[in-house]
Amino acid sequence: MTHLPLARPLLLAAALLCGAAPASARNLSVIKNAGTVRLCAHPNSLPFASKT
């Protein structure tokens, strides 16, 4: 098929555009009032350095 090499990059680009979610940061004053910095990390996919 001659159109297959063109289809893969287009499908990849479409998947990336559909999966992109907007992200926003909290204000510094909100972070200071909370006293902690929160972030998401999957407990089963932590970096190798944190495994015991």
mmCIF file of C-alpha atoms in Angstrom:
data_model
loop_
_atom_site.group_PDB
_atom_site.id
_atom_site.type_symbol
_atom_site.label_atom_id
_atom_site.label_comp_id
_atom_site.label_asym_id
_atom_site.label_seq_id
_atom_site.Cartn_x
_atom_site.Cartn_y
_atom_site.Cartn_z
ATOM 1 C CA MET A 1 0.000 0.000 0.000
ATOM 2 C CA THR A 2 1.388 3.372 -0.958
ATOM 3 C CA HIS A 3 -0.604 5.485 1.515
ATOM 4 C CA LEU A 4 0.437 3.510 4.614
ATOM 5 C CA PRO A 5 3.670 5.466 5.358
ATOM 6 C CA LEU A 6 1.657 8.703 5.395
ATOM 7 C CA ALA A 7 -1.134 7.277 7.547
ATOM 8 C CA ARG A 8 1.069 6.394 10.523
ATOM 9 C CA PRO A 9 2.391 9.921 11.194
ATOM 10 C CA LEU A 10 -1.097 11.364 10.744
ATOM 11 C CA LEU A 11 -2.586 8.890 13.207
ATOM 12 C CA LEU A 12 0.210 9.586 15.674
ATOM 13 C CA ALA A 13 -0.319 13.344 15.394
ATOM 14 C CA ALA A 14 -4.075 12.927 15.868
ATOM 15 C CA ALA A 15 -3.534 10.752 18.946
ATOM 16 C CA LEU A 16 -1.138 13.286 20.473
ATOM 17 C CA LEU A 17 -3.505 16.185 19.842
ATOM 18 C CA CYS A 18 -6.475 14.346 21.318
ATOM 19 C CA GLY A 19 -4.525 13.222 24.363
ATOM 20 C CA ALA A 20 -3.076 16.629 25.207
ATOM 21 C CA ALA A 21 -4.747 18.056 28.297
ATOM 22 C CA PRO A 22 -4.360 21.618 29.495
ATOM 23 C CA ALA A 23 -2.382 22.068 32.692
ATOM 24 C CA SER A 24 -2.352 24.995 35.041
ATOM 25 C CA ALA A 25 -0.254 25.940 38.029
ATOM 26 C CA ARG A 26 -1.443 27.047 41.435
ATOM 27 C CA ASN A 27 -0.548 30.465 42.797
ATOM 28 C CA LEU A 28 2.484 30.699 45.064
ATOM 29 C CA SER A 29 0.310 31.991 47.894
ATOM 30 C CA VAL A 30 -1.895 28.885 47.686
ATOM 31 C CA ILE A 31 1.171 26.631 47.838
ATOM 32 C CA LYS A 32 2.606 28.536 50.811
ATOM 33 C CA ASN A 33 -0.716 28.392 52.678
ATOM 34 C CA ALA A 34 -0.979 24.634 52.118
ATOM 35 C CA GLY A 35 2.584 24.117 53.358
ATOM 36 C CA THR A 36 3.165 21.245 50.942
ATOM 37 C CA VAL A 37 3.858 20.691 47.280
ATOM 38 C CA ARG A 38 1.718 17.960 45.719
ATOM 39 C CA LEU A 39 2.506 16.044 42.579
ATOM 40 C CA CYS A 40 1.235 12.881 40.958
ATOM 41 C CA ALA A 41 3.422 9.789 40.880
ATOM 42 C CA HIS A 42 2.138 6.286 40.275
ATOM 43 C CA PRO A 43 3.172 4.179 43.305
ATOM 44 C CA ASN A 44 4.144 1.221 41.130
ATOM 45 C CA SER A 45 6.174 3.313 38.666
ATOM 46 C CA LEU A 46 8.531 5.222 40.930
ATOM 47 C CA PRO A 47 12.114 5.948 39.840
ATOM 48 C CA PHE A 48 14.693 3.238 40.439
ATOM 49 C CA ALA A 49 16.456 5.347 43.087
ATOM 50 C CA SER A 50 13.411 5.254 45.375
ATOM 51 C CA LYS A 51 13.073 1.457 45.389
ATOM 52 C CA THR A 52 14.450 -0.376 48.397
#
